[in-house]
Amino acid sequence: MAPSVPRTRAAAALRMKQIAIDNQDRTIRRLRAQLATKRRGLAATKKELEETQVALEASHKVIAGLTEIGLSMSNKIEKMKVKKQQVRANYVECHQKFQARIHEAEDSMQAQHLLIEALVDEKDSLLQTIHGLQEANNAPAPFDGDWEEEPEEEPEEEEIEDIPLGEGEIDDE
C-alpha cells in the first residue's frame, strides 16, 4: 500500500490544484463580466457627459446672447432716461418762460389799467377845469344834461370762414 499512498496524495494535490484553478477561472470570468458592465456604464456616462457638455456650451451661448441683449437694452434704457430728463428739463424751461410771459402780460395789463385810470382821472380834472373856466367867463356849458356821448364805432372785422380742409390739401377758395 505504500506505493499507492503517494499516488493518492499526488492525485489529491492535483485535484486541489484543479479546484483552485477552476475557482480562479470563475473569479476571472466574474471579474471580466463586472469589468465589461463597468465599461458599458462608463461608456454611457461618457456619452451623457458629452451630451451635457454640448448642452452646457449651447446654454453658455444662449446666456452670452441674452447678456448682450440685456446690455443693449440697458444702454437703450439709459439713453431713454437721459432723453426723458432732457425733455423734462425742456418742459420746465418752456413752462418757466411761458409763466414769465404771462407775468409780463399781466404786469403790462395792470400798467395799462393804471394808465387808463390816470387818463380818466385827468380827463375828469380837465372837464372840471373847463367847466370852472366856462362858469368864470359866464359862457354856456357845452356839457349840459342833453349832451350824449357818441357811440364808438367798431371797425368792421373781416369775417373769416372756417373752411374744412382735407388731409394735406390746400383749398384756395
mmCIF file of C-alpha atoms in Angstrom:
data_model
loop_
_atom_site.group_PDB
_atom_site.id
_atom_site.type_symbol
_atom_site.label_atom_id
_atom_site.label_comp_id
_atom_site.label_asym_id
_atom_site.label_seq_id
_atom_site.Cartn_x
_atom_site.Cartn_y
_atom_site.Cartn_z
ATOM 1 C CA MET A 1 0.000 0.000 0.000
ATOM 2 C CA ALA A 2 2.798 2.097 0.331
ATOM 3 C CA PRO A 3 3.173 2.717 -3.354
ATOM 4 C CA SER A 4 -0.491 3.874 -3.751
ATOM 5 C CA VAL A 5 -0.364 6.455 -0.998
ATOM 6 C CA PRO A 6 1.952 8.804 -2.810
ATOM 7 C CA ARG A 7 -0.208 8.494 -5.853
ATOM 8 C CA THR A 8 -3.270 9.289 -3.849
ATOM 9 C CA ARG A 9 -1.566 12.284 -2.325
ATOM 10 C CA ALA A 10 -0.370 13.438 -5.680
ATOM 11 C CA ALA A 11 -3.828 12.888 -7.139
ATOM 12 C CA ALA A 12 -5.408 14.772 -4.223
ATOM 13 C CA ALA A 13 -2.922 17.600 -4.614
ATOM 14 C CA LEU A 14 -3.600 17.651 -8.330
ATOM 15 C CA ARG A 15 -7.303 17.617 -7.690
ATOM 16 C CA MET A 16 -6.911 20.529 -5.197
ATOM 17 C CA LYS A 17 -4.904 22.460 -7.746
ATOM 18 C CA GLN A 18 -7.598 21.806 -10.356
ATOM 19 C CA ILE A 19 -10.294 23.064 -7.948
ATOM 20 C CA ALA A 20 -8.204 26.173 -7.196
ATOM 21 C CA ILE A 21 -7.696 26.812 -10.935
ATOM 22 C CA ASP A 22 -11.450 26.338 -11.550
ATOM 23 C CA ASN A 23 -12.203 28.804 -8.715
ATOM 24 C CA GLN A 24 -9.716 31.290 -10.142
ATOM 25 C CA ASP A 25 -11.232 30.797 -13.608
ATOM 26 C CA ARG A 26 -14.737 31.544 -12.245
ATOM 27 C CA THR A 27 -13.379 34.575 -10.361
ATOM 28 C CA ILE A 28 -11.659 35.820 -13.527
ATOM 29 C CA ARG A 29 -14.886 35.367 -15.574
ATOM 30 C CA ARG A 30 -16.908 37.126 -12.870
ATOM 31 C CA LEU A 31 -14.357 39.971 -12.713
ATOM 32 C CA ARG A 32 -14.341 40.224 -16.551
ATOM 33 C CA ALA A 33 -18.157 40.400 -16.533
ATOM 34 C CA GLN A 34 -18.022 43.136 -13.854
ATOM 35 C CA LEU A 35 -15.341 44.939 -15.880
ATOM 36 C CA ALA A 36 -17.485 44.742 -19.038
ATOM 37 C CA THR A 37 -20.509 46.050 -17.091
ATOM 38 C CA LYS A 38 -18.446 48.893 -15.651
ATOM 39 C CA ARG A 39 -17.050 49.692 -19.133
ATOM 40 C CA ARG A 40 -20.603 49.836 -20.538
ATOM 41 C CA GLY A 41 -21.636 52.079 -17.619
ATOM 42 C CA LEU A 42 -18.539 54.212 -18.156
ATOM 43 C CA ALA A 43 -19.315 54.491 -21.888
ATOM 44 C CA ALA A 44 -22.896 55.541 -21.066
ATOM 45 C CA THR A 45 -21.626 58.045 -18.503
ATOM 46 C CA LYS A 46 -19.080 59.357 -21.030
ATOM 47 C CA LYS A 47 -21.854 59.764 -23.622
ATOM 48 C CA GLU A 48 -24.053 61.567 -21.074
ATOM 49 C CA LEU A 49 -21.099 63.770 -20.153
ATOM 50 C CA GLU A 50 -20.526 64.675 -23.817
ATOM 51 C CA GLU A 51 -24.241 65.449 -24.263
ATOM 52 C CA THR A 52 -24.193 67.521 -21.094
ATOM 53 C CA GLN A 53 -21.103 69.362 -22.325
ATOM 54 C CA VAL A 54 -22.784 70.128 -25.674
ATOM 55 C CA ALA A 55 -25.902 71.321 -23.845
ATOM 56 C CA LEU A 56 -23.753 73.382 -21.482
ATOM 57 C CA GLU A 57 -21.923 75.030 -24.391
ATOM 58 C CA ALA A 58 -25.253 75.788 -26.070
ATOM 59 C CA SER A 59 -26.587 77.239 -22.837
ATOM 60 C CA HIS A 60 -23.418 79.361 -22.480
ATOM 61 C CA LYS A 61 -24.027 80.715 -25.990
ATOM 62 C CA VAL A 62 -27.637 81.488 -25.105
ATOM 63 C CA ILE A 63 -26.580 83.173 -21.869
ATOM 64 C CA ALA A 64 -23.936 85.205 -23.730
ATOM 65 C CA GLY A 65 -26.578 86.251 -26.285
ATOM 66 C CA LEU A 66 -29.050 87.161 -23.563
ATOM 67 C CA THR A 67 -26.362 89.082 -21.699
ATOM 68 C CA GLU A 68 -25.566 91.011 -24.861
ATOM 69 C CA ILE A 69 -29.254 91.748 -25.376
ATOM 70 C CA GLY A 70 -29.537 92.782 -21.732
ATOM 71 C CA LEU A 71 -26.589 95.166 -22.050
ATOM 72 C CA SER A 72 -28.048 96.606 -25.231
ATOM 73 C CA MET A 73 -31.405 97.090 -23.501
ATOM 74 C CA SER A 74 -29.669 98.683 -20.504
ATOM 75 C CA ASN A 75 -27.908 101.126 -22.832
ATOM 76 C CA LYS A 76 -31.189 101.938 -24.569
ATOM 77 C CA ILE A 77 -32.915 102.421 -21.217
ATOM 78 C CA GLU A 78 -30.141 104.759 -20.069
ATOM 79 C CA LYS A 79 -30.435 106.738 -23.317
ATOM 80 C CA MET A 80 -34.201 106.913 -22.858
ATOM 81 C CA LYS A 81 -33.730 108.129 -19.265
ATOM 82 C CA VAL A 82 -31.355 110.846 -20.487
ATOM 83 C CA LYS A 83 -33.848 111.845 -23.201
ATOM 84 C CA LYS A 84 -36.642 111.876 -20.653
ATOM 85 C CA GLN A 85 -34.602 114.131 -18.375
ATOM 86 C CA GLN A 86 -33.832 116.431 -21.317
ATOM 87 C CA VAL A 87 -37.494 116.549 -22.285
ATOM 88 C CA ARG A 88 -38.452 117.243 -18.681
ATOM 89 C CA ALA A 89 -35.809 119.999 -18.458
ATOM 90 C CA ASN A 90 -37.041 121.495 -21.753
ATOM 91 C CA TYR A 91 -40.608 121.311 -20.486
ATOM 92 C CA VAL A 92 -39.673 123.047 -17.226
ATOM 93 C CA GLU A 93 -37.741 125.711 -19.130
ATOM 94 C CA CYS A 94 -40.641 126.295 -21.556
ATOM 95 C CA HIS A 95 -43.095 126.343 -18.670
ATOM 96 C CA GLN A 96 -40.975 128.918 -16.830
ATOM 97 C CA LYS A 97 -40.676 131.057 -19.980
ATOM 98 C CA PHE A 98 -44.416 130.799 -20.530
ATOM 99 C CA GLN A 99 -45.085 131.760 -16.908
ATOM 100 C CA ALA A 100 -42.682 134.713 -17.269
ATOM 101 C CA ARG A 101 -44.545 135.857 -20.386
ATOM 102 C CA ILE A 102 -47.845 135.515 -18.577
ATOM 103 C CA HIS A 103 -46.489 137.603 -15.682
ATOM 104 C CA GLU A 104 -45.142 140.191 -18.132
ATOM 105 C CA ALA A 105 -48.529 140.348 -19.879
ATOM 106 C CA GLU A 106 -50.309 140.646 -16.531
ATOM 107 C CA ASP A 107 -47.898 143.404 -15.431
ATOM 108 C CA SER A 108 -48.361 145.169 -18.767
ATOM 109 C CA MET A 109 -52.156 144.893 -18.477
ATOM 110 C CA GLN A 110 -52.011 146.187 -14.912
ATOM 111 C CA ALA A 111 -49.800 149.107 -16.010
ATOM 112 C CA GLN A 112 -52.196 149.852 -18.888
ATOM 113 C CA HIS A 113 -55.127 149.701 -16.495
ATOM 114 C CA LEU A 114 -53.385 152.137 -14.132
ATOM 115 C CA LEU A 115 -52.566 154.389 -17.109
ATOM 116 C CA ILE A 116 -56.206 154.313 -18.254
ATOM 117 C CA GLU A 117 -57.372 155.158 -14.729
ATOM 118 C CA ALA A 118 -54.874 158.040 -14.614
ATOM 119 C CA LEU A 119 -56.095 159.266 -18.031
ATOM 120 C CA VAL A 120 -59.733 159.029 -16.915
ATOM 121 C CA ASP A 121 -58.869 160.967 -13.733
ATOM 122 C CA GLU A 122 -57.012 163.572 -15.820
ATOM 123 C CA LYS A 123 -59.985 163.805 -18.238
ATOM 124 C CA ASP A 124 -62.343 164.377 -15.286
ATOM 125 C CA SER A 125 -59.970 167.000 -13.909
ATOM 126 C CA LEU A 126 -59.765 168.726 -17.305
ATOM 127 C CA LEU A 127 -63.556 168.677 -17.670
ATOM 128 C CA GLN A 128 -63.913 170.225 -14.227
ATOM 129 C CA THR A 129 -61.320 172.841 -15.127
ATOM 130 C CA ILE A 130 -63.107 173.612 -18.434
ATOM 131 C CA HIS A 131 -66.459 173.784 -16.641
ATOM 132 C CA GLY A 132 -64.944 176.054 -13.972
ATOM 133 C CA LEU A 133 -63.449 178.334 -16.654
ATOM 134 C CA GLN A 134 -66.736 178.490 -18.528
ATOM 135 C CA GLU A 135 -68.600 179.437 -15.358
ATOM 136 C CA ALA A 136 -65.968 182.092 -14.628
ATOM 137 C CA ASN A 137 -66.400 183.524 -18.136
ATOM 138 C CA ASN A 138 -70.215 183.190 -17.996
ATOM 139 C CA ALA A 139 -70.137 181.014 -21.108
ATOM 140 C CA PRO A 140 -72.819 178.452 -21.735
ATOM 141 C CA ALA A 141 -71.866 174.978 -20.604
ATOM 142 C CA PRO A 142 -71.451 172.714 -23.604
ATOM 143 C CA PHE A 143 -71.888 169.689 -21.431
ATOM 144 C CA ASP A 144 -75.431 170.108 -20.160
ATOM 145 C CA GLY A 145 -77.681 167.192 -19.441
ATOM 146 C CA ASP A 146 -78.629 166.977 -23.146
ATOM 147 C CA TRP A 147 -75.146 166.009 -24.147
ATOM 148 C CA GLU A 148 -74.710 162.359 -25.129
ATOM 149 C CA GLU A 149 -71.585 160.504 -25.937
ATOM 150 C CA GLU A 150 -71.363 159.257 -29.466
ATOM 151 C CA PRO A 151 -71.117 155.535 -29.606
ATOM 152 C CA GLU A 152 -67.689 154.356 -30.527
ATOM 153 C CA GLU A 153 -67.552 152.871 -33.929
ATOM 154 C CA GLU A 154 -66.033 149.489 -34.004
ATOM 155 C CA PRO A 155 -64.004 148.784 -37.087
ATOM 156 C CA GLU A 156 -65.570 146.138 -39.205
ATOM 157 C CA GLU A 157 -63.799 142.891 -38.777
ATOM 158 C CA GLU A 158 -63.343 140.726 -41.764
ATOM 159 C CA GLU A 159 -65.282 137.575 -41.324
ATOM 160 C CA ILE A 160 -63.126 134.548 -41.576
ATOM 161 C CA GLU A 161 -64.918 131.445 -42.606
ATOM 162 C CA ASP A 162 -63.855 128.102 -41.294
ATOM 163 C CA ILE A 163 -63.021 126.157 -44.383
ATOM 164 C CA PRO A 164 -62.653 122.436 -43.818
ATOM 165 C CA LEU A 165 -59.518 121.126 -45.383
ATOM 166 C CA GLY A 166 -58.796 117.574 -46.434
ATOM 167 C CA GLU A 167 -55.638 115.851 -45.353
ATOM 168 C CA GLY A 168 -52.669 117.596 -46.902
ATOM 169 C CA GLU A 169 -54.807 119.608 -49.326
ATOM 170 C CA ILE A 170 -54.894 123.377 -49.536
ATOM 171 C CA ASP A 171 -58.155 124.876 -50.707
ATOM 172 C CA ASP A 172 -57.773 128.316 -52.290
ATOM 173 C CA GLU A 173 -61.441 129.273 -52.344
#
